[in-house]
Tab-separated table of C-alpha atoms in Angstrom:
chain	number	residue	atom	x	y	z
A	292	MET	CA	-26.460	-14.663	4.470
A	293	LEU	CA	-24.376	-11.572	5.106
A	294	TYR	CA	-23.739	-10.364	8.620
A	295	ASN	CA	-23.526	-6.609	9.262
A	296	LYS	CA	-24.891	-5.933	5.802
A	297	LYS	CA	-24.802	-2.156	5.934
A	298	ALA	CA	-21.231	-1.880	7.159
A	299	VAL	CA	-20.020	-4.488	4.685
A	300	TYR	CA	-21.668	-2.850	1.686
A	301	LEU	CA	-20.343	0.532	2.732
A	302	GLY	CA	-16.871	-0.963	3.125
A	303	ILE	CA	-17.018	-2.592	-0.291
A	304	VAL	CA	-18.131	0.628	-1.967
A	305	ILE	CA	-15.369	2.639	-0.285
A	306	LEU	CA	-12.753	0.048	-1.161
A	307	VAL	CA	-13.789	-0.246	-4.798
A	308	VAL	CA	-13.909	3.520	-5.279
A	309	LEU	CA	-10.479	3.943	-3.703
A	310	LEU	CA	-8.917	1.102	-5.642
A	311	THR	CA	-10.223	2.327	-8.956
A	312	ALA	CA	-9.285	5.921	-8.163
A	313	PRO	CA	-6.776	6.113	-11.019
A	314	PHE	CA	-9.589	5.436	-13.463
A	315	TRP	CA	-11.934	7.987	-11.882
A	316	ALA	CA	-9.129	10.512	-11.848
A	317	GLY	CA	-8.614	9.826	-15.539
A	318	LEU	CA	-12.308	9.912	-16.335
A	319	PHE	CA	-13.085	13.182	-14.608
A	320	GLY	CA	-9.851	14.926	-15.510
A	321	GLN	CA	-8.415	15.801	-18.895
A	322	ASN	CA	-6.546	13.378	-21.064
A	323	TYR	CA	-2.854	13.733	-21.792
A	324	THR	CA	-1.919	12.530	-25.231
A	325	LYS	CA	1.048	14.696	-26.097
A	326	THR	CA	3.488	16.909	-24.300
A	327	GLY	CA	2.594	19.892	-26.473
A	328	VAL	CA	5.912	21.629	-26.033
A	329	THR	CA	7.044	24.307	-28.485
A	330	LYS	CA	10.337	23.217	-29.938
A	331	PRO	CA	12.949	25.744	-31.017
A	332	ASN	CA	13.856	26.174	-34.675
A	333	GLU	CA	17.390	24.878	-34.291
A	334	GLU	CA	18.223	21.544	-35.922
A	335	ALA	CA	19.059	19.534	-32.862
A	336	CYS	CA	19.512	19.566	-29.155
A	337	ILE	CA	22.784	18.948	-27.384
A	338	GLU	CA	22.346	15.207	-27.338
A	339	ASN	CA	19.792	13.196	-29.255
A	340	VAL	CA	16.215	13.930	-28.405
A	341	GLU	CA	15.436	10.621	-26.633
A	342	PHE	CA	18.363	11.188	-24.332
A	343	MET	CA	17.323	14.781	-23.672
A	344	ARG	CA	13.741	13.834	-22.858
A	345	ALA	CA	14.709	11.207	-20.366
A	346	GLN	CA	17.980	12.471	-18.987
A	347	HIS	CA	18.153	16.270	-19.249
A	348	MET	CA	17.968	16.653	-15.464
A	349	ARG	CA	20.918	14.347	-15.035
A	350	LEU	CA	22.819	16.173	-17.741
A	351	LEU	CA	22.195	19.436	-15.909
A	352	ASN	CA	23.382	17.855	-12.692
A	353	GLU	CA	26.518	16.690	-14.416
A	354	TRP	CA	27.022	20.166	-15.861
A	355	ARG	CA	26.635	21.765	-12.491
A	356	ASP	CA	29.211	19.441	-10.967
A	357	GLU	CA	31.607	19.903	-13.865
A	358	ALA	CA	31.373	23.673	-13.785
A	359	LEU	CA	31.427	24.238	-10.072
A	360	ARG	CA	33.494	21.357	-8.739
A	361	ASN	CA	35.874	20.691	-11.606
A	362	GLU	CA	36.000	24.202	-13.115
A	363	ASN	CA	35.313	22.711	-16.502
A	364	ARG	CA	32.933	24.823	-18.497
A	365	THR	CA	32.956	23.009	-21.807
A	366	TYR	CA	30.885	19.954	-22.480
A	367	ILE	CA	31.750	17.652	-25.337
A	368	ALA	CA	28.631	16.005	-26.692
A	369	LYS	CA	28.606	12.457	-27.992
A	370	ASP	CA	28.809	13.735	-31.556
A	371	GLY	CA	31.939	15.717	-30.681
A	372	LYS	CA	30.366	19.163	-30.642
A	373	LYS	CA	31.533	21.503	-27.905
A	374	TRP	CA	29.048	23.395	-25.746
A	375	GLU	CA	29.539	26.001	-23.126
A	376	ILE	CA	28.277	24.680	-19.811
A	377	SER	CA	25.631	27.124	-18.772
A	378	LEU	CA	22.023	26.654	-17.832
A	379	GLN	CA	20.985	30.150	-18.778
A	380	ASN	CA	23.246	30.838	-21.733
A	381	THR	CA	23.177	27.469	-23.456
A	382	CYS	CA	19.901	25.712	-22.763
A	383	MET	CA	17.844	28.819	-22.511
A	384	ARG	CA	19.378	30.479	-25.578
A	385	CYS	CA	17.690	27.903	-27.772
A	386	HIS	CA	14.768	27.128	-25.506
A	387	LYS	CA	13.826	30.765	-25.200
A	388	ASN	CA	10.220	30.185	-24.424
A	389	TYR	CA	10.404	28.823	-20.905
A	390	ASP	CA	6.650	28.740	-20.301
A	391	ASP	CA	5.824	26.778	-23.423
A	392	PHE	CA	8.749	24.425	-23.174
A	393	CYS	CA	10.266	23.526	-19.835
A	394	ALA	CA	7.386	24.716	-17.683
A	395	LYS	CA	4.717	23.212	-19.854
A	396	CYS	CA	6.121	19.745	-19.610
A	397	HIS	CA	7.060	20.098	-15.960
A	398	LEU	CA	3.626	21.283	-14.945
A	399	SER	CA	1.909	18.273	-16.497
A	400	ASN	CA	4.323	15.912	-14.834
A	401	SER	CA	4.329	17.683	-11.528
A	402	VAL	CA	7.975	18.645	-11.561
A	403	SER	CA	9.019	21.905	-9.981
A	404	PRO	CA	12.720	22.532	-10.379
A	405	TYR	CA	13.988	24.764	-7.623
A	406	CYS	CA	16.776	26.085	-9.847
A	407	TRP	CA	14.986	29.333	-10.510
A	408	THR	CA	15.261	30.603	-6.988
A	409	CYS	CA	18.830	31.515	-8.011
A	410	HIS	CA	19.121	31.186	-11.766
A	411	ILE	CA	17.172	33.588	-13.929
A	412	ILE	CA	14.442	32.477	-16.273
A	413	PRO	CA	15.041	34.316	-19.526
A	414	VAL	CA	12.169	36.502	-20.656
A	415	GLU	CA	11.593	36.495	-24.392
A	416	GLY	CA	12.825	39.512	-26.252
A	417	LYS	CA	15.706	40.186	-23.912
B	1	MET	CA	13.033	-18.294	0.398
B	2	LEU	CA	15.156	-18.756	-2.697
B	3	GLU	CA	12.278	-20.303	-4.639
B	4	SER	CA	10.198	-17.170	-4.217
B	5	LEU	CA	13.140	-14.959	-5.211
B	6	ILE	CA	13.592	-17.045	-8.329
B	7	VAL	CA	9.894	-16.751	-9.154
B	8	VAL	CA	10.068	-12.959	-8.887
B	9	LEU	CA	13.216	-12.812	-10.995
B	10	LEU	CA	11.587	-15.076	-13.550
B	11	ILE	CA	8.522	-12.864	-13.801
B	12	GLY	CA	10.774	-9.861	-14.269
B	13	ALA	CA	12.851	-11.639	-16.879
B	14	ILE	CA	9.788	-12.769	-18.809
B	15	ALA	CA	8.460	-9.209	-18.892
B	16	TRP	CA	11.831	-7.878	-19.969
B	17	ILE	CA	12.232	-10.392	-22.755
B	18	GLY	CA	8.600	-9.850	-23.697
B	19	SER	CA	9.138	-6.125	-24.094
B	20	ALA	CA	12.301	-6.772	-26.089
B	21	ILE	CA	10.617	-9.085	-28.592
B	22	GLY	CA	7.695	-6.742	-29.147
B	23	LEU	CA	5.100	-8.109	-26.748
B	24	THR	CA	4.809	-4.756	-25.016
B	25	ALA	CA	1.069	-4.724	-25.656
B	26	VAL	CA	0.628	-7.966	-23.729
B	27	PHE	CA	2.592	-6.863	-20.677
B	28	GLY	CA	1.700	-3.195	-20.914
B	29	ILE	CA	-1.992	-3.294	-21.765
B	30	VAL	CA	-3.598	-6.719	-21.366
B	31	LEU	CA	-1.862	-7.669	-18.144
B	32	PRO	CA	-2.590	-4.438	-16.225
B	33	TYR	CA	-6.276	-4.555	-17.147
B	34	VAL	CA	-6.534	-8.200	-16.128
B	35	ALA	CA	-4.652	-7.438	-12.935
B	36	VAL	CA	-6.955	-4.588	-11.918
B	37	CYS	CA	-10.033	-6.756	-12.572
B	38	VAL	CA	-8.648	-9.694	-10.593
B	39	PHE	CA	-7.637	-7.357	-7.805
B	40	VAL	CA	-10.987	-5.620	-7.401
B	41	VAL	CA	-13.198	-8.664	-7.979
B	42	GLY	CA	-10.938	-10.826	-5.825
B	43	LEU	CA	-11.042	-8.428	-2.906
B	44	VAL	CA	-14.815	-7.965	-3.092
B	45	ARG	CA	-15.266	-11.727	-3.259
B	46	ARG	CA	-13.097	-12.106	-0.201
B	47	MET	CA	-15.044	-9.491	1.706
B	48	ILE	CA	-18.374	-11.130	0.881
B	49	TYR	CA	-16.947	-14.473	1.935
B	50	TRP	CA	-15.902	-13.030	5.271
B	51	ALA	CA	-19.208	-11.264	5.750
B	52	LYS	CA	-20.947	-14.594	5.260
B	53	SER	CA	-18.902	-16.320	7.940
B	54	PRO	CA	-20.682	-16.423	11.289
B	55	VAL	CA	-18.785	-15.524	14.432
B	56	PRO	CA	-19.594	-18.289	16.901
B	57	PHE	CA	-18.001	-16.743	19.961
B	58	ALA	CA	-17.224	-13.287	21.223
B	59	ILE	CA	-13.442	-13.321	20.931
B	60	PRO	CA	-12.195	-9.726	21.121
B	61	THR	CA	-8.562	-9.417	22.125
B	62	THR	CA	-8.271	-7.704	25.435
B	63	GLY	CA	-5.259	-5.538	25.961
B	64	GLY	CA	-6.192	-4.065	29.318
B	65	GLN	CA	-8.739	-3.854	32.120
B	66	GLU	CA	-12.225	-4.786	31.064
B	67	HIS	CA	-15.236	-2.648	31.879
B	68	SER	CA	-16.218	-3.614	35.399
B	69	LEU	CA	-17.230	-1.970	38.644
B	70	ASP	CA	-17.239	1.792	38.804
B	71	PHE	CA	-14.146	2.114	40.956
B	72	ILE	CA	-12.047	-0.085	38.649
B	73	LYS	CA	-10.526	1.980	35.887
B	74	GLN	CA	-11.339	0.577	32.466
B	75	ASP	CA	-8.747	0.579	29.707
B	76	LYS	CA	-11.101	2.311	27.281
B	77	PHE	CA	-9.253	1.716	24.012
B	78	ASP	CA	-7.515	-1.558	24.732
B	79	CYS	CA	-10.605	-3.216	26.094
B	80	PRO	CA	-13.552	-1.217	24.820
B	81	ASN	CA	-17.088	-2.250	25.674
B	82	THR	CA	-18.900	0.248	23.428
B	83	LYS	CA	-19.109	0.641	19.672
B	84	TRP	CA	-17.411	4.002	19.887
B	85	GLY	CA	-14.533	2.473	21.841
B	86	VAL	CA	-14.194	-0.248	19.228
B	87	PHE	CA	-14.159	2.380	16.498
B	88	VAL	CA	-11.370	4.292	18.204
B	89	ARG	CA	-9.415	1.116	18.779
B	90	MET	CA	-9.820	0.161	15.112
B	91	VAL	CA	-8.692	3.573	13.898
B	92	LEU	CA	-5.644	3.476	16.150
B	93	GLU	CA	-4.875	-0.057	15.068
B	94	VAL	CA	-5.102	0.796	11.388
B	95	LEU	CA	-3.188	4.065	11.609
B	96	LEU	CA	-0.647	3.270	14.327
B	97	PHE	CA	-0.446	-0.544	14.494
B	98	ARG	CA	-0.861	-0.564	18.264
B	99	SER	CA	-0.981	-4.326	18.514
B	100	LEU	CA	2.472	-4.547	16.955
B	101	PHE	CA	3.649	-1.995	19.484
B	102	ARG	CA	2.952	-4.587	22.166
B	103	ASN	CA	5.269	-7.041	20.455
B	104	THR	CA	7.650	-8.864	22.740
B	105	ARG	CA	10.633	-11.051	22.193
B	106	ALA	CA	11.427	-14.036	24.356
B	107	ILE	CA	15.021	-14.630	25.321
B	108	SER	CA	15.937	-17.722	27.294
B	109	PHE	CA	18.855	-17.887	29.676
B	110	GLU	CA	20.373	-21.262	30.387
B	111	ASN	CA	21.735	-20.334	33.769
B	112	ASP	CA	20.054	-17.369	35.274
B	113	PRO	CA	21.302	-16.251	38.678
B	114	VAL	CA	17.823	-15.085	39.689
B	115	ASN	CA	16.327	-18.533	39.897
B	116	ASN	CA	19.473	-20.646	39.587
B	117	GLY	CA	18.448	-22.325	36.384
B	118	PRO	CA	16.923	-21.688	32.999
B	119	ARG	CA	14.683	-18.697	32.721
B	120	VAL	CA	12.738	-16.982	29.920
B	121	VAL	CA	12.575	-13.214	29.807
B	122	TYR	CA	10.209	-11.287	27.550
B	123	TYR	CA	11.624	-8.030	26.308
B	124	SER	CA	9.644	-5.354	24.573
B	125	SER	CA	10.527	-5.369	20.877
B	126	LYS	CA	9.590	-2.369	18.822
B	127	TRP	CA	11.583	-2.973	15.636
B	128	LEU	CA	8.841	-4.750	13.767
B	129	TRP	CA	6.368	-2.061	14.725
B	130	PHE	CA	8.726	0.714	13.657
B	131	PHE	CA	9.672	-0.708	10.281
B	132	ALA	CA	6.150	-1.895	9.536
B	133	LEU	CA	4.924	1.626	10.151
B	134	LEU	CA	7.675	3.099	7.968
B	135	PHE	CA	6.966	0.600	5.246
B	136	HIS	CA	3.215	1.166	5.124
B	137	TYR	CA	3.355	4.941	5.251
B	138	CYS	CA	6.133	5.240	2.695
B	139	PHE	CA	4.344	2.816	0.423
B	140	PHE	CA	1.221	4.913	0.742
B	141	LEU	CA	3.065	8.127	-0.085
B	142	VAL	CA	4.840	6.533	-3.023
B	143	PHE	CA	1.484	5.311	-4.294
B	144	LEU	CA	0.046	8.798	-3.830
B	145	ARG	CA	2.926	10.354	-5.752
B	146	HIS	CA	2.123	8.094	-8.689
B	147	PHE	CA	-1.104	10.028	-9.154
B	148	ARG	CA	0.920	12.497	-11.191
B	149	PHE	CA	0.631	9.855	-13.901
B	150	PHE	CA	-3.123	9.503	-13.484
B	151	MET	CA	-4.241	13.099	-13.338
B	152	GLU	CA	-4.089	16.067	-15.663
B	153	PRO	CA	-3.723	18.711	-14.321
B	154	VAL	CA	-1.862	17.367	-11.315
B	155	PRO	CA	-3.603	18.555	-8.139
B	156	ALA	CA	-1.682	20.756	-5.750
B	157	CYS	CA	-1.784	18.191	-2.942
B	158	ILE	CA	0.306	15.760	-5.006
B	159	SER	CA	2.846	18.447	-5.825
B	160	PHE	CA	2.919	19.306	-2.142
B	161	VAL	CA	3.711	15.702	-1.211
B	162	GLU	CA	6.498	15.755	-3.792
B	163	ALA	CA	7.876	19.009	-2.478
B	164	VAL	CA	8.005	17.672	1.073
B	165	ASP	CA	9.330	14.338	-0.072
B	166	GLY	CA	12.145	15.969	-2.039
B	167	VAL	CA	12.881	18.608	0.552
B	168	LEU	CA	16.540	17.643	0.788
B	169	GLN	CA	17.060	18.745	-2.844
B	170	ILE	CA	19.716	16.130	-3.394
B	171	GLY	CA	20.626	15.472	-6.994
B	172	SER	CA	18.563	15.873	-10.090
B	173	PRO	CA	15.978	14.405	-10.434
B	174	ARG	CA	15.502	15.179	-6.832
B	175	PHE	CA	15.881	12.359	-4.336
B	176	PHE	CA	12.568	11.410	-2.757
B	177	LEU	CA	12.908	10.297	0.840
B	178	THR	CA	9.981	7.881	0.826
B	179	GLY	CA	11.496	5.799	-1.964
B	180	GLY	CA	14.741	5.334	-0.064
B	181	ILE	CA	13.037	4.628	3.267
B	182	LEU	CA	10.732	2.141	1.575
B	183	LEU	CA	13.725	0.206	0.302
B	184	VAL	CA	15.344	0.162	3.735
B	185	ALA	CA	12.103	-0.918	5.419
B	186	ILE	CA	11.540	-3.809	3.016
B	187	LEU	CA	15.136	-4.914	3.426
B	188	PHE	CA	14.631	-4.931	7.178
B	189	LEU	CA	11.409	-6.931	6.963
B	190	LEU	CA	13.167	-9.414	4.706
B	191	ALA	CA	16.314	-9.609	6.818
B	192	ARG	CA	14.161	-10.223	9.865
B	193	ARG	CA	12.796	-13.393	8.301
B	194	ILE	CA	16.114	-14.548	6.916
B	195	PHE	CA	18.423	-13.948	9.861
B	196	ASP	CA	16.161	-14.550	12.837
B	197	GLN	CA	16.287	-18.325	13.233
B	198	ARG	CA	12.970	-18.643	15.030
B	199	LEU	CA	11.210	-16.563	12.424
B	200	ARG	CA	12.930	-18.323	9.606
B	201	TYR	CA	11.672	-21.629	10.945
B	202	ILE	CA	8.045	-20.548	10.648
B	203	SER	CA	8.403	-18.579	7.388
B	204	LEU	CA	6.879	-20.031	4.272
B	205	ILE	CA	7.123	-19.247	0.595
B	206	ASN	CA	4.024	-17.074	0.884
B	207	ASP	CA	5.833	-14.944	3.468
B	208	TYR	CA	8.882	-14.420	1.289
B	209	PHE	CA	7.187	-13.997	-2.058
B	210	PRO	CA	5.399	-10.707	-1.308
B	211	LEU	CA	8.607	-9.294	0.157
B	212	TRP	CA	10.721	-10.210	-2.853
B	213	LEU	CA	7.982	-8.942	-5.118
B	214	LEU	CA	7.797	-5.611	-3.312
B	215	LEU	CA	11.556	-5.414	-3.341
B	216	GLY	CA	11.500	-5.973	-7.097
B	217	ILE	CA	8.909	-3.257	-7.558
B	218	VAL	CA	10.817	-0.782	-5.421
B	219	ILE	CA	14.185	-1.493	-7.008
B	220	SER	CA	12.838	-1.269	-10.544
B	221	GLY	CA	11.034	1.955	-9.593
B	222	LEU	CA	14.136	3.528	-8.123
B	223	TYR	CA	16.146	2.375	-11.107
B	224	LEU	CA	13.679	4.054	-13.464
B	225	ARG	CA	13.888	7.280	-11.547
B	226	TYR	CA	17.563	7.619	-10.745
B	227	PHE	CA	19.457	5.420	-13.168
B	228	ASP	CA	18.216	4.431	-16.585
B	229	LYS	CA	15.457	6.996	-16.581
B	230	ALA	CA	12.081	6.329	-18.105
B	231	GLU	CA	10.796	9.198	-20.189
B	232	ILE	CA	8.323	10.414	-17.654
B	233	ALA	CA	6.169	12.393	-20.072
B	234	GLN	CA	5.907	9.379	-22.397
B	235	VAL	CA	5.040	7.142	-19.485
B	236	LYS	CA	2.306	9.555	-18.493
B	237	ILE	CA	0.866	9.538	-22.005
B	238	PHE	CA	0.885	5.755	-21.888
B	239	ILE	CA	-0.696	5.509	-18.427
B	240	MET	CA	-3.349	8.098	-19.264
B	241	GLY	CA	-4.166	6.027	-22.332
B	242	LEU	CA	-4.756	3.039	-20.066
B	243	THR	CA	-6.969	4.884	-17.606
B	244	HIS	CA	-8.966	6.421	-20.467
B	245	PHE	CA	-9.472	2.979	-22.011
B	246	SER	CA	-7.789	4.049	-25.239
B	247	PRO	CA	-4.316	2.572	-24.838
B	248	VAL	CA	-1.521	4.039	-26.930
B	249	ILE	CA	1.698	2.187	-27.250
B	250	SER	CA	2.949	2.024	-30.811
B	251	ASN	CA	4.693	5.384	-31.130
B	252	LEU	CA	5.969	5.435	-27.554
B	253	ASP	CA	9.440	4.342	-26.722
B	254	LEU	CA	9.014	2.725	-23.309
B	255	ASN	CA	11.942	1.536	-21.286
B	256	GLY	CA	12.099	-2.265	-20.903
B	257	ILE	CA	12.555	-1.903	-17.180
B	258	PHE	CA	9.363	0.118	-17.083
B	259	ILE	CA	7.523	-2.887	-18.503
B	260	VAL	CA	9.181	-5.023	-15.827
B	261	HIS	CA	8.033	-2.549	-13.172
B	262	LEU	CA	4.490	-2.585	-14.531
B	263	THR	CA	4.435	-6.374	-14.749
B	264	LEU	CA	5.628	-6.772	-11.177
B	265	VAL	CA	2.943	-4.358	-10.004
B	266	SER	CA	0.349	-6.319	-11.989
B	267	THR	CA	1.628	-9.497	-10.371
B	268	LEU	CA	1.193	-7.899	-6.982
B	269	LEU	CA	-2.379	-6.918	-7.822
B	270	ILE	CA	-3.223	-10.415	-9.033
B	271	TYR	CA	-1.534	-12.066	-6.071
B	272	PHE	CA	-3.046	-9.723	-3.508
B	273	PRO	CA	-6.567	-11.146	-3.052
B	274	PHE	CA	-5.244	-14.691	-2.626
B	275	SER	CA	-2.485	-13.995	-0.175
B	276	LYS	CA	-1.879	-12.756	3.323
B	277	LEU	CA	-1.832	-9.250	1.900
B	278	VAL	CA	-5.635	-9.180	2.108
B	279	HIS	CA	-5.152	-8.083	5.669
B	280	MET	CA	-5.825	-4.652	4.173
B	281	PRO	CA	-9.617	-5.148	4.172
B	282	GLY	CA	-9.250	-8.157	6.488
B	283	VAL	CA	-8.395	-6.188	9.594
B	284	PHE	CA	-11.893	-4.710	9.559
B	285	PHE	CA	-13.454	-8.157	9.508
B	286	SER	CA	-11.356	-9.553	12.303
B	287	PRO	CA	-13.615	-10.507	15.244
B	288	THR	CA	-10.682	-10.139	17.595
B	289	ARG	CA	-10.648	-6.451	16.644
B	290	ASN	CA	-14.173	-5.468	15.734
B	291	LEU	CA	-16.109	-6.891	18.678
B	292	PRO	CA	-16.590	-4.922	21.874
B	293	THR	CA	-15.521	-6.627	25.099
B	294	ASN	CA	-18.994	-6.648	26.582
B	295	THR	CA	-19.253	-10.371	27.123
B	296	ARG	CA	-20.622	-9.932	30.638
B	297	GLU	CA	-23.287	-7.448	29.629
B	298	VAL	CA	-24.547	-8.873	26.377
B	299	ARG	CA	-25.011	-12.513	25.534
B	300	HIS	CA	-23.335	-13.418	22.243
B	301	ILE	CA	-25.558	-15.849	20.425
B	302	ASN	CA	-23.879	-18.208	18.046
B	303	PRO	CA	-25.629	-17.571	14.756
B	304	TRP	CA	-25.261	-21.130	13.590
B	305	ASN	CA	-26.965	-22.656	16.616
B	306	PRO	CA	-29.927	-24.675	15.352
B	307	PRO	CA	-33.218	-23.040	16.298
B	308	SER	CA	-33.910	-24.333	19.808
B	309	GLN	CA	-37.145	-26.190	20.574
B	310	PHE	CA	-38.341	-25.563	24.074
B	311	PHE	CA	-40.867	-27.661	25.943
B	312	THR	CA	-41.446	-25.880	29.223
B	313	TYR	CA	-42.737	-27.530	32.353
B	314	PRO	CA	-46.170	-25.796	32.281
B	315	GLU	CA	-46.609	-27.039	28.716
B	316	TYR	CA	-45.558	-30.512	29.793
B	317	GLU	CA	-48.099	-30.452	32.610
B	318	ASP	CA	-50.798	-29.195	30.275
B	319	ARG	CA	-50.206	-32.098	27.986
B	320	TYR	CA	-50.003	-34.883	30.564
B	321	ARG	CA	-52.167	-33.469	33.388
B	322	GLU	CA	-54.827	-36.115	33.283
B	323	ALA	CA	-52.369	-38.986	33.253
B	324	MET	CA	-50.278	-37.419	35.987
B	325	ALA	CA	-53.319	-36.879	38.195
B	326	GLU	CA	-54.328	-40.499	37.678
B	327	ALA	CA	-50.858	-41.647	38.687
B	328	GLY	CA	-51.084	-39.429	41.743
B	329	LEU	CA	-48.150	-37.226	40.812
B	330	PRO	CA	-47.965	-33.743	42.359
B	331	LEU	CA	-49.344	-31.076	40.039
B	332	GLU	CA	-49.215	-27.296	40.031
B	333	LYS	CA	-52.726	-27.069	38.659
B	334	GLN	CA	-55.289	-29.727	39.270
B	335	PRO	CA	-57.302	-31.000	36.316
B	336	LYS	CA	-60.844	-29.712	36.157
B	337	PRO	CA	-63.156	-32.185	37.801
B	338	ALA	CA	-65.024	-34.158	35.172
B	339	GLU	CA	-68.589	-33.093	34.691
């Protein structure tokens, strides 16, 4: 026999719904099967693509420190290529389409870089 | 203490090796599904079990003046005598841990000048309350932030939590306060058990294991965010595959530590319903918390009392009246004279 039937059943329903929330969220929302970013026509990124996907924010951090603290504005990639350290002039020269590249991926993963309160997002055609 | 640490490390190592030798599907797909099932079914089973247990006595904890005469001020929320009062007390307990706030710590003095001999003094001790509160709230926020992996598009409230959490704008990816505080809080809760001799004496493996496990989860999580980063977008694709019941894994390159993280979380889910961690639903079933202190107004009947059989005196007299009258015993009602 159950005591306080109503309260217990209500509690169980609330608990189960809350605990399975990730599944409901998945079921009622859209799926996410690919990042859907538009890649530029260049051959390759600065580092290999796995590294860029996972670590580009740390690379940018490193760049910022190099440029502003150590006055070093050239980055030597692992393959020996030299790049000018610049968020706007290097990254964004290839990745011209901010909305379909950086922003697209960031939006899906709930990332909102605050960089653009100071740096300028390039507009295509300029 | 060390045994439980070794168990956690072993689980992590098994997951790591498993992911390295290509068993990612076992640790990444089968285990999480099993874990969620065990978790939900286990908790419901526990709740039904509790709901079936009778409460023989009214045993609410009283933390203040009970409801009494009009001119005596009742402590409404520490000693409630109404359902509403109990509700408020429960809400405050769940959200603010008020019973931990009352925690005290006994310190004994061998030679106390006050009474020229040994004396025990109880000091208020708020540390446990403070770090427990930090731990639970940070854990909750960290859990909430993980909904960015479960939802597409990510709702604004999650992004808001992230914005507040990363308000210091330290580093890139941005440092989230809750993650750091969570680590500190768990380390405190662990250190409390290890370095406080009295507590250490009463601590068992099932006290240490959840702490080491949580520590493992938090450290692997922080590691995946700030050190050897997981590819967040790939992780999201993977997680969304799980929650849509169409797991994808083959073409994703998942970090081994991510599999460790996931396995530790699955372990937590499986362990949860069988451990002291069930205090999550348990607090609502606790008769010391959910009963009103109205023991003088309402009689609490033990539900497992056998049904009582009464034989009242009038019934007794009815049955034996004739015989009693014959024996000359005093009667309340005389038998009808025989016709």
